[in-house]
């Protein structure tokens, strides 16, 4: 509403519904129909059928380089001043295919990791674990020591999220073995984690934990709603989540319970005293929210100018802090969120209060401001968690790479097959429904997909 008031531009927004898979299907149907909106905000790099360069070639979206040079002075200035980031948002052919979400500080890329019940650790006289062996010791104590104090053996020590293990950005558990589940690199040579012997060791460990009651028996089908309920009902001991919508949200929900305490745990290693080879990794460019201008747009120059507003001083403040006097006030030159955000009168957690008014806590075509995060993750628990989660070498992390249309076509096809197969078999191996002795067969199948 405020953007419309400032720019005089009326925009009709269309919101896809349902799961990620449902939204992907809607996107594919939209492309097939040819009836495109003027702008599509989507992960063109990873979720469009053959990548952004092919989408330009096929006439779905516009190459924006020349339009940005002429009609987007704010964004052009940012790219000129940040050549490394400018490189990451372009295809191999040098095409800029959309207005991206940029994290304005490298520290903003670390916001995810393991969260444990600190009050349970304290009750059992345990320290946060640093190695996989120490994790097993802690989880066993959570199972047997009645840390929630109700006299029942109803604690769930650990909710394993296989989808996050597999995601190339979240390596906080599997990184202990010196691999990622999917792509990583060693001395510049790309490797694939699922076919490595260390991946079998990871599965063997998770299987043992599952068999011994250390992992939620329903981990494969547990929803976020059920996860939240188990955490706030004192049933769940450990989960991987985010500093704001996980750790911060739980602390807010349980603020009237003085015994409820959480701690962010550093990524584990295999040996005491070593730093994890790989944990959460991220680029300052986040392709999830890139806004592409389609070939259906009758006045692309005006749209590019409108999108450019977010990268200028006034738009930057609006997207990160909202409306001055309503959601933030300037105090000694610092944009300070009001109680509407930090102590919402309707009881909304900070993340939800923010999302009701601006996009800093989520994403979009703008540059995220570090000052948002300083307030979003303002509690001592969040600050300590972020410091702990950052304790990883990340020397084997994959850099941001782009693909040609042909490469993207191959990767999309192959990885769709790989992920569908792996999601089924890995979960079965962890749960014991598929023998781990079949791991070589699993590797052969992964390789057979190409």
Short mmCIF file of C-alpha atoms in Angstrom, two decimals:
data_model
loop_
_atom_site.label_atom_id
_atom_site.label_comp_id
_atom_site.label_asym_id
_atom_site.label_seq_id
_atom_site.Cartn_x
_atom_site.Cartn_y
_atom_site.Cartn_z
CA UNK A 1 0.00 0.00 0.00
CA UNK A 2 2.77 2.43 0.90
CA UNK A 3 4.71 1.51 -2.24
CA UNK A 4 1.63 2.31 -4.32
CA UNK A 5 1.22 5.63 -2.52
CA UNK A 6 4.86 6.63 -3.08
CA UNK A 7 5.27 5.47 -6.67
CA UNK A 8 1.73 6.05 -7.93
CA UNK A 9 1.83 2.55 -9.41
CA UNK A 10 -1.10 0.20 -8.87
CA UNK A 11 -0.09 -3.48 -8.91
CA UNK A 12 -2.37 -6.49 -8.81
CA UNK A 13 -0.65 -9.32 -6.94
CA UNK A 14 -1.27 -13.01 -7.62
CA UNK A 15 -0.22 -15.45 -4.91
CA UNK A 16 0.33 -19.15 -5.63
CA UNK A 17 -1.11 -21.46 -2.99
CA UNK A 18 -0.35 -24.88 -1.57
CA UNK A 19 2.93 -26.71 -1.06
CA UNK A 20 6.19 -26.00 -2.86
CA UNK A 21 5.35 -28.82 -5.26
CA UNK A 22 1.90 -27.31 -5.90
CA UNK A 23 3.45 -23.92 -6.60
CA UNK A 24 5.99 -25.49 -8.97
CA UNK A 25 3.13 -27.13 -10.87
CA UNK A 26 1.25 -23.82 -11.07
CA UNK A 27 4.42 -22.17 -12.41
CA UNK A 28 4.85 -24.85 -15.09
CA UNK A 29 1.18 -24.54 -16.13
CA UNK A 30 1.52 -20.75 -16.29
CA UNK A 31 4.51 -21.02 -18.63
CA UNK A 32 2.67 -23.53 -20.81
CA UNK A 33 -0.37 -21.27 -21.05
CA UNK A 34 1.62 -18.31 -22.34
CA UNK A 35 -0.66 -16.04 -20.30
CA UNK A 36 2.04 -14.55 -18.08
CA UNK A 37 1.82 -11.70 -15.56
CA UNK A 38 4.14 -8.74 -16.13
CA UNK A 39 6.50 -9.79 -13.34
CA UNK A 40 7.14 -13.24 -11.87
CA UNK A 41 9.00 -13.59 -8.59
CA UNK A 42 10.42 -17.11 -8.57
CA UNK A 43 13.59 -19.19 -8.19
CA UNK A 44 14.44 -19.10 -11.89
CA UNK A 45 17.94 -20.40 -11.22
CA UNK A 46 16.93 -23.69 -9.60
CA UNK A 47 13.24 -24.27 -10.33
CA UNK A 48 12.55 -23.14 -13.88
CA UNK A 49 12.65 -26.11 -16.27
CA UNK A 50 15.94 -25.34 -18.04
CA UNK A 51 17.21 -22.29 -16.19
CA UNK A 52 16.94 -18.54 -16.74
CA UNK A 53 19.01 -18.30 -19.92
CA UNK A 54 16.71 -20.79 -21.66
CA UNK A 55 13.69 -18.86 -20.34
CA UNK A 56 15.11 -15.79 -22.09
CA UNK A 57 15.80 -17.76 -25.28
CA UNK A 58 12.29 -19.24 -25.26
CA UNK A 59 10.70 -15.83 -24.95
CA UNK A 60 9.27 -16.08 -21.43
CA UNK A 61 11.34 -13.40 -19.73
CA UNK A 62 13.47 -10.44 -20.78
CA UNK A 63 17.22 -9.96 -20.62
CA UNK A 64 17.40 -6.86 -18.44
CA UNK A 65 20.99 -5.62 -18.84
CA UNK A 66 20.21 -2.74 -21.19
CA UNK A 67 16.97 -1.81 -19.42
CA UNK A 68 18.82 -1.69 -16.08
CA UNK A 69 21.55 0.52 -17.59
CA UNK A 70 18.94 3.02 -18.72
CA UNK A 71 16.05 2.78 -16.25
CA UNK A 72 17.43 1.37 -12.96
CA UNK A 73 20.06 3.81 -11.65
CA UNK A 74 19.87 2.55 -8.04
CA UNK A 75 20.37 -1.10 -8.90
CA UNK A 76 23.05 -0.29 -11.49
CA UNK A 77 24.98 1.71 -8.89
CA UNK A 78 24.85 -1.26 -6.50
CA UNK A 79 26.13 -3.67 -9.17
CA UNK A 80 28.94 -1.29 -10.16
CA UNK A 81 30.03 -1.05 -6.52
CA UNK A 82 29.76 -4.81 -5.87
CA UNK A 83 31.30 -6.62 -8.87
CA UNK A 84 31.50 -10.01 -7.11
CA UNK A 85 27.78 -9.98 -6.33
CA UNK A 86 27.08 -8.68 -9.85
CA UNK A 87 28.84 -11.75 -11.21
CA UNK A 88 26.66 -14.16 -9.23
CA UNK A 89 23.35 -12.76 -10.47
CA UNK A 90 24.26 -13.21 -14.16
CA UNK A 91 23.98 -16.31 -16.31
CA UNK A 92 27.06 -17.75 -18.03
CA UNK A 93 26.13 -15.62 -21.03
CA UNK A 94 26.21 -12.50 -18.89
CA UNK A 95 22.45 -11.97 -18.84
CA UNK A 96 20.75 -10.32 -15.88
CA UNK A 97 17.39 -12.05 -15.77
CA UNK A 98 15.74 -10.39 -12.78
CA UNK A 99 15.91 -8.13 -9.75
CA UNK A 100 17.41 -10.24 -6.94
CA UNK A 101 17.24 -10.60 -3.19
CA UNK A 102 20.64 -9.58 -1.80
CA UNK A 103 21.77 -10.02 1.79
CA UNK A 104 23.54 -6.74 2.49
CA UNK A 105 26.09 -8.26 4.87
CA UNK A 106 27.91 -11.62 4.84
CA UNK A 107 26.77 -12.18 8.44
CA UNK A 108 23.19 -12.39 7.18
CA UNK A 109 23.99 -15.71 5.48
CA UNK A 110 24.32 -17.49 8.87
CA UNK A 111 20.90 -17.96 10.43
CA UNK A 112 20.27 -21.69 10.78
CA UNK A 113 21.45 -24.55 12.98
CA UNK A 114 20.76 -26.99 15.78
CA UNK A 115 18.62 -25.81 18.70
CA UNK A 116 18.59 -27.75 21.99
CA UNK A 117 16.65 -27.45 25.21
CA UNK A 118 19.23 -25.83 27.48
CA UNK A 119 17.07 -26.43 30.56
CA UNK A 120 17.20 -30.16 29.77
CA UNK A 121 20.99 -30.02 29.41
CA UNK A 122 21.28 -28.18 32.72
CA UNK A 123 19.00 -30.60 34.54
CA UNK A 124 21.10 -33.53 33.31
CA UNK A 125 24.43 -31.74 34.04
CA UNK A 126 25.42 -31.83 30.36
CA UNK A 127 27.18 -29.34 28.12
CA UNK A 128 26.08 -28.62 24.54
CA UNK A 129 27.65 -31.35 22.38
CA UNK A 130 30.52 -30.62 19.99
CA UNK A 131 31.04 -34.05 18.37
CA UNK A 132 28.75 -36.73 16.94
CA UNK A 133 29.63 -39.00 19.89
CA UNK A 134 28.69 -36.25 22.33
CA UNK A 135 25.42 -35.75 20.43
CA UNK A 136 24.64 -39.43 20.97
CA UNK A 137 25.42 -39.13 24.68
CA UNK A 138 23.16 -36.08 25.04
CA UNK A 139 20.28 -37.57 23.05
CA UNK A 140 20.47 -40.78 25.09
CA UNK A 141 20.28 -38.75 28.29
CA UNK A 142 17.27 -36.87 26.90
CA UNK A 143 15.61 -40.24 26.26
CA UNK A 144 16.35 -41.77 29.65
CA UNK A 145 16.73 -38.91 32.13
CA UNK A 146 13.14 -37.56 32.23
CA UNK A 147 14.33 -33.98 31.58
CA UNK A 148 10.76 -32.68 31.23
CA UNK A 149 10.08 -33.98 34.74
CA UNK A 150 6.67 -35.55 34.17
CA UNK A 151 7.69 -39.05 35.23
CA UNK A 152 7.02 -40.44 31.76
CA UNK A 153 9.42 -41.60 29.08
CA UNK A 154 7.78 -39.37 26.46
CA UNK A 155 10.71 -37.18 25.42
CA UNK A 156 11.65 -37.06 21.72
CA UNK A 157 15.40 -36.39 21.77
CA UNK A 158 15.86 -35.27 18.14
CA UNK A 159 13.68 -34.41 15.14
CA UNK A 160 15.77 -35.19 12.06
CA UNK A 161 14.78 -33.18 8.97
CA UNK A 162 16.06 -35.18 5.99
CA UNK A 163 14.89 -32.49 3.57
CA UNK A 164 17.24 -30.00 5.25
CA UNK A 165 20.08 -32.53 5.37
CA UNK A 166 19.72 -32.96 1.62
CA UNK A 167 19.41 -29.24 0.89
CA UNK A 168 22.79 -27.97 -0.28
CA UNK A 169 22.57 -24.91 2.01
CA UNK A 170 22.04 -26.74 5.31
CA UNK A 171 24.90 -29.07 6.18
CA UNK A 172 24.94 -28.69 9.96
CA UNK A 173 24.69 -32.43 10.68
CA UNK A 174 26.11 -34.26 7.66
CA UNK A 175 28.99 -31.80 7.40
CA UNK A 176 30.62 -33.59 10.33
CA UNK A 177 31.57 -36.38 7.92
CA UNK A 178 33.32 -33.91 5.60
CA UNK A 179 30.66 -34.07 2.90
CA UNK A 180 27.40 -32.50 1.84
CA UNK A 181 24.51 -34.73 0.88
CA UNK A 182 24.61 -33.35 -2.65
CA UNK A 183 27.27 -31.11 -4.24
CA UNK A 184 30.46 -29.90 -2.58
CA UNK A 185 34.03 -29.44 -3.76
CA UNK A 186 37.47 -30.60 -2.73
CA UNK A 187 40.41 -28.59 -4.11
CA UNK A 188 38.17 -27.22 -6.85
CA UNK A 189 36.83 -30.61 -7.97
CA UNK A 190 33.07 -31.07 -7.57
CA UNK A 191 31.96 -34.09 -5.56
CA UNK A 192 28.54 -35.61 -4.88
CA UNK A 193 27.94 -36.65 -1.28
CA UNK A 194 25.40 -39.45 -1.60
CA UNK A 195 27.85 -41.74 -3.43
CA UNK A 196 30.68 -41.31 -0.89
CA UNK A 197 31.54 -43.91 1.77
CA UNK A 198 31.06 -41.17 4.40
CA UNK A 199 27.40 -40.95 3.39
CA UNK A 200 26.98 -44.60 4.36
CA UNK A 201 28.55 -43.79 7.75
CA UNK A 202 26.07 -40.96 8.20
CA UNK A 203 23.14 -43.26 7.39
CA UNK A 204 24.48 -45.95 9.73
CA UNK A 205 24.66 -43.42 12.56
CA UNK A 206 21.16 -42.08 11.92
CA UNK A 207 19.82 -45.65 11.69
CA UNK A 208 21.39 -46.52 15.05
CA UNK A 209 19.92 -43.39 16.61
CA UNK A 210 16.52 -44.20 15.13
CA UNK A 211 16.62 -47.81 16.34
CA UNK A 212 17.61 -46.62 19.81
CA UNK A 213 14.74 -44.14 20.08
CA UNK A 214 16.88 -41.02 19.75
CA UNK A 215 15.12 -39.75 16.61
CA UNK A 216 11.43 -38.91 16.32
CA UNK A 217 9.80 -42.10 14.97
CA UNK A 218 7.61 -39.92 12.74
CA UNK A 219 10.47 -37.74 11.48
CA UNK A 220 9.65 -38.41 7.82
CA UNK A 221 6.11 -37.00 8.08
CA UNK A 222 6.30 -34.49 10.95
CA UNK A 223 4.83 -31.13 9.94
CA UNK A 224 6.06 -27.75 11.16
CA UNK A 225 2.84 -27.41 13.18
CA UNK A 226 3.50 -30.71 14.96
CA UNK A 227 7.15 -29.77 15.50
CA UNK A 228 6.10 -26.50 17.14
CA UNK A 229 3.53 -28.26 19.31
CA UNK A 230 6.07 -30.81 20.52
CA UNK A 231 8.61 -28.11 21.33
CA UNK A 232 6.16 -25.98 23.30
CA UNK A 233 4.64 -29.04 25.03
CA UNK A 234 8.08 -29.99 26.42
CA UNK A 235 8.35 -33.15 24.32
CA UNK A 236 11.09 -32.26 21.81
CA UNK A 237 14.71 -31.85 22.81
CA UNK A 238 16.51 -30.94 19.58
CA UNK A 239 15.62 -29.58 16.16
CA UNK A 240 17.36 -27.73 13.34
CA UNK A 241 15.74 -24.37 12.64
CA UNK A 242 16.30 -20.65 12.12
CA UNK A 243 17.38 -17.93 14.52
CA UNK A 244 14.20 -15.94 14.06
CA UNK A 245 11.28 -18.14 13.05
CA UNK A 246 12.63 -21.06 15.09
CA UNK A 247 14.67 -20.05 18.13
CA UNK A 248 13.15 -16.57 18.43
CA UNK A 249 9.60 -17.78 17.87
CA UNK A 250 9.89 -20.51 20.51
CA UNK A 251 11.40 -18.15 23.06
CA UNK A 252 8.55 -15.73 22.43
CA UNK A 253 5.86 -18.40 22.66
CA UNK A 254 7.29 -19.67 25.94
CA UNK A 255 8.24 -16.31 27.48
CA UNK A 256 5.90 -16.89 30.44
CA UNK A 257 7.63 -20.18 31.31
CA UNK A 258 10.77 -19.27 33.29
CA UNK A 259 12.17 -22.81 33.03
CA UNK A 260 12.07 -23.00 29.21
CA UNK A 261 15.54 -22.32 27.81
CA UNK A 262 17.14 -22.96 24.41
CA UNK A 263 20.69 -22.94 23.11
CA UNK A 264 22.08 -22.90 19.58
CA UNK A 265 24.60 -25.72 19.22
CA UNK A 266 27.69 -25.50 17.04
CA UNK A 267 27.92 -27.81 14.00
CA UNK A 268 29.38 -31.14 15.18
CA UNK A 269 32.65 -32.71 14.10
CA UNK A 270 33.76 -36.34 14.33
CA UNK A 271 36.72 -35.63 16.61
CA UNK A 272 36.97 -33.50 19.72
CA UNK A 273 38.72 -30.21 19.21
CA UNK A 274 38.14 -30.13 15.45
CA UNK A 275 35.96 -27.61 13.67
CA UNK A 276 33.21 -28.97 11.42
CA UNK A 277 34.35 -29.06 7.77
CA UNK A 278 30.96 -27.83 6.54
CA UNK A 279 27.81 -26.26 7.96
CA UNK A 280 25.27 -23.76 6.70
CA UNK A 281 26.56 -22.01 3.60
CA UNK A 282 25.04 -19.18 1.66
CA UNK A 283 25.66 -16.54 -0.94
CA UNK A 284 24.67 -12.94 -0.45
CA UNK A 285 22.61 -13.44 -3.61
CA UNK A 286 19.52 -15.54 -2.82
CA UNK A 287 17.89 -16.73 -6.08
CA UNK A 288 14.63 -17.78 -4.39
CA UNK A 289 12.97 -14.39 -4.74
CA UNK A 290 14.30 -12.96 -8.01
CA UNK A 291 11.73 -10.88 -9.90
CA UNK A 292 11.86 -11.38 -13.67
CA UNK A 293 10.04 -9.18 -16.17
CA UNK A 294 8.13 -11.30 -18.66
CA UNK A 295 7.70 -10.74 -22.38
CA UNK A 296 4.00 -10.06 -21.70
CA UNK A 297 4.90 -6.72 -20.12
CA UNK A 298 3.74 -3.91 -22.40
CA UNK A 299 5.85 -1.24 -20.67
CA UNK A 300 8.98 -3.00 -19.35
CA UNK A 301 10.80 0.32 -18.93
CA UNK A 302 8.28 1.49 -16.34
CA UNK A 303 8.34 -1.88 -14.56
CA UNK A 304 12.14 -1.85 -14.35
CA UNK A 305 11.99 1.68 -12.93
CA UNK A 306 9.35 0.56 -10.41
CA UNK A 307 11.43 -2.45 -9.30
CA UNK A 308 14.50 -0.21 -9.04
CA UNK A 309 12.77 1.84 -6.32
CA UNK A 310 13.52 -0.88 -3.73
CA UNK A 311 17.28 -0.49 -4.32
CA UNK A 312 17.26 3.26 -3.66
CA UNK A 313 17.40 4.93 -0.22
CA UNK A 314 13.64 5.37 0.24
CA UNK A 315 12.71 1.92 -1.03
CA UNK A 316 15.47 0.32 1.03
CA UNK A 317 13.95 1.73 4.22
CA UNK A 318 10.43 0.74 3.20
CA UNK A 319 11.28 -2.88 2.38
CA UNK A 320 13.46 -3.36 5.49
CA UNK A 321 11.71 -1.26 8.12
CA UNK A 322 8.24 -0.35 6.86
CA UNK A 323 6.59 3.00 7.47
CA UNK A 324 8.34 5.54 9.68
CA UNK A 325 6.22 6.43 12.69
CA UNK A 326 4.26 3.18 12.42
CA UNK A 327 6.72 0.27 12.33
CA UNK A 328 9.98 2.13 13.03
CA UNK A 329 11.36 5.39 14.37
CA UNK A 330 14.77 6.97 13.80
CA UNK A 331 16.69 7.10 17.09
CA UNK A 332 20.17 8.61 16.91
CA UNK A 333 20.26 7.81 13.20
CA UNK A 334 19.27 4.16 13.75
CA UNK A 335 15.95 2.78 12.38
CA UNK A 336 14.41 1.29 15.52
CA UNK A 337 11.35 -0.94 15.28
CA UNK A 338 8.34 0.15 17.32
CA UNK A 339 6.36 -1.98 19.75
CA UNK A 340 4.00 -2.85 16.89
CA UNK A 341 6.85 -5.08 15.71
CA UNK A 342 8.89 -5.92 18.81
CA UNK A 343 6.01 -6.26 21.30
CA UNK A 344 3.06 -6.80 19.02
CA UNK A 345 -0.27 -5.94 20.72
CA UNK A 346 -1.89 -8.98 19.11
CA UNK A 347 0.78 -11.29 20.47
CA UNK A 348 2.42 -12.00 17.10
CA UNK A 349 6.01 -13.25 17.23
CA UNK A 350 8.49 -10.72 15.87
CA UNK A 351 8.91 -12.64 12.60
CA UNK A 352 5.16 -12.59 11.93
CA UNK A 353 4.75 -8.98 13.01
CA UNK A 354 7.51 -8.00 10.59
CA UNK A 355 6.02 -10.04 7.75
CA UNK A 356 2.70 -8.24 8.23
CA UNK A 357 4.31 -4.94 7.27
CA UNK A 358 7.56 -5.43 5.30
CA UNK A 359 9.74 -8.10 3.74
CA UNK A 360 13.05 -8.00 5.61
CA UNK A 361 12.38 -11.17 7.62
CA UNK A 362 11.53 -13.15 4.51
CA UNK A 363 12.88 -12.05 1.14
CA UNK A 364 12.14 -10.30 -2.12
CA UNK A 365 13.72 -8.10 -4.79
CA UNK A 366 15.62 -5.72 -2.49
CA UNK A 367 18.80 -5.53 -0.38
CA UNK A 368 18.40 -6.84 3.16
CA UNK A 369 19.72 -4.50 5.86
CA UNK A 370 21.94 -5.78 8.68
CA UNK A 371 20.17 -3.40 11.08
CA UNK A 372 16.98 -5.40 10.60
CA UNK A 373 18.77 -8.54 11.79
CA UNK A 374 20.36 -6.84 14.77
CA UNK A 375 16.84 -6.32 16.12
CA UNK A 376 15.24 -9.47 14.69
CA UNK A 377 17.83 -11.69 16.38
CA UNK A 378 18.34 -9.36 19.32
CA UNK A 379 18.16 -11.77 22.26
CA UNK A 380 21.35 -13.08 23.82
CA UNK A 381 20.24 -16.62 22.94
CA UNK A 382 19.97 -15.70 19.25
CA UNK A 383 23.28 -13.85 19.18
CA UNK A 384 25.05 -16.78 20.82
CA UNK A 385 23.34 -19.26 18.50
CA UNK A 386 24.49 -17.38 15.39
CA UNK A 387 28.04 -17.24 16.77
CA UNK A 388 27.95 -20.99 17.46
CA UNK A 389 26.46 -21.89 14.07
CA UNK A 390 29.24 -19.93 12.36
CA UNK A 391 31.88 -22.31 13.82
CA UNK A 392 32.65 -24.23 10.63
CA UNK A 393 35.50 -24.15 8.13
CA UNK A 394 33.23 -24.38 5.06
CA UNK A 395 36.34 -24.94 2.95
CA UNK A 396 34.54 -27.58 0.89
CA UNK A 397 31.40 -25.53 0.24
CA UNK A 398 30.30 -25.04 -3.35
CA UNK A 399 30.55 -21.47 -4.59
CA UNK A 400 27.61 -19.92 -6.41
CA UNK A 401 27.75 -21.27 -9.97
CA UNK A 402 25.54 -20.68 -12.99
CA UNK A 403 24.72 -23.11 -15.76
CA UNK A 404 24.12 -22.94 -19.48
CA UNK A 405 20.62 -23.82 -20.70
CA UNK A 406 21.85 -27.26 -21.79
CA UNK A 407 23.56 -27.93 -18.46
CA UNK A 408 20.50 -26.80 -16.55
CA UNK A 409 18.29 -29.10 -18.60
CA UNK A 410 20.49 -32.08 -17.72
CA UNK A 411 20.82 -31.10 -14.06
CA UNK A 412 17.08 -30.55 -13.65
CA UNK A 413 16.24 -33.94 -15.12
CA UNK A 414 18.95 -35.86 -13.29
CA UNK A 415 18.42 -34.26 -9.89
CA UNK A 416 14.66 -34.73 -10.06
CA UNK A 417 15.25 -38.47 -10.44
CA UNK A 418 18.02 -38.53 -7.82
CA UNK A 419 16.00 -36.68 -5.18
CA UNK A 420 12.82 -38.68 -5.73
CA UNK A 421 14.78 -41.92 -5.37
CA UNK A 422 17.01 -40.78 -2.50
CA UNK A 423 14.13 -39.34 -0.48
CA UNK A 424 12.53 -42.78 -0.48
CA UNK A 425 15.56 -45.02 0.01
CA UNK A 426 17.52 -42.94 2.55
CA UNK A 427 14.48 -42.64 4.82
CA UNK A 428 13.88 -46.39 4.49
CA UNK A 429 17.53 -47.10 5.39
CA UNK A 430 17.36 -44.86 8.45
CA UNK A 431 14.13 -46.51 9.57
CA UNK A 432 15.40 -50.04 8.84
CA UNK A 433 12.94 -50.83 6.05
CA UNK A 434 15.82 -51.01 3.56
CA UNK A 435 19.07 -52.81 4.56
CA UNK A 436 22.08 -50.52 4.73
CA UNK A 437 23.98 -53.41 3.16
CA UNK A 438 22.24 -52.32 -0.05
CA UNK A 439 24.24 -49.07 -0.03
CA UNK A 440 26.37 -50.12 -3.03
CA UNK A 441 23.15 -50.81 -4.92
CA UNK A 442 21.94 -47.35 -3.88
CA UNK A 443 25.15 -45.75 -5.20
CA UNK A 444 24.84 -47.62 -8.50
CA UNK A 445 21.27 -46.39 -8.87
CA UNK A 446 22.28 -42.77 -8.17
CA UNK A 447 25.05 -43.02 -10.80
CA UNK A 448 22.65 -44.61 -13.30
CA UNK A 449 20.57 -41.42 -13.35
CA UNK A 450 23.50 -39.72 -15.06
#
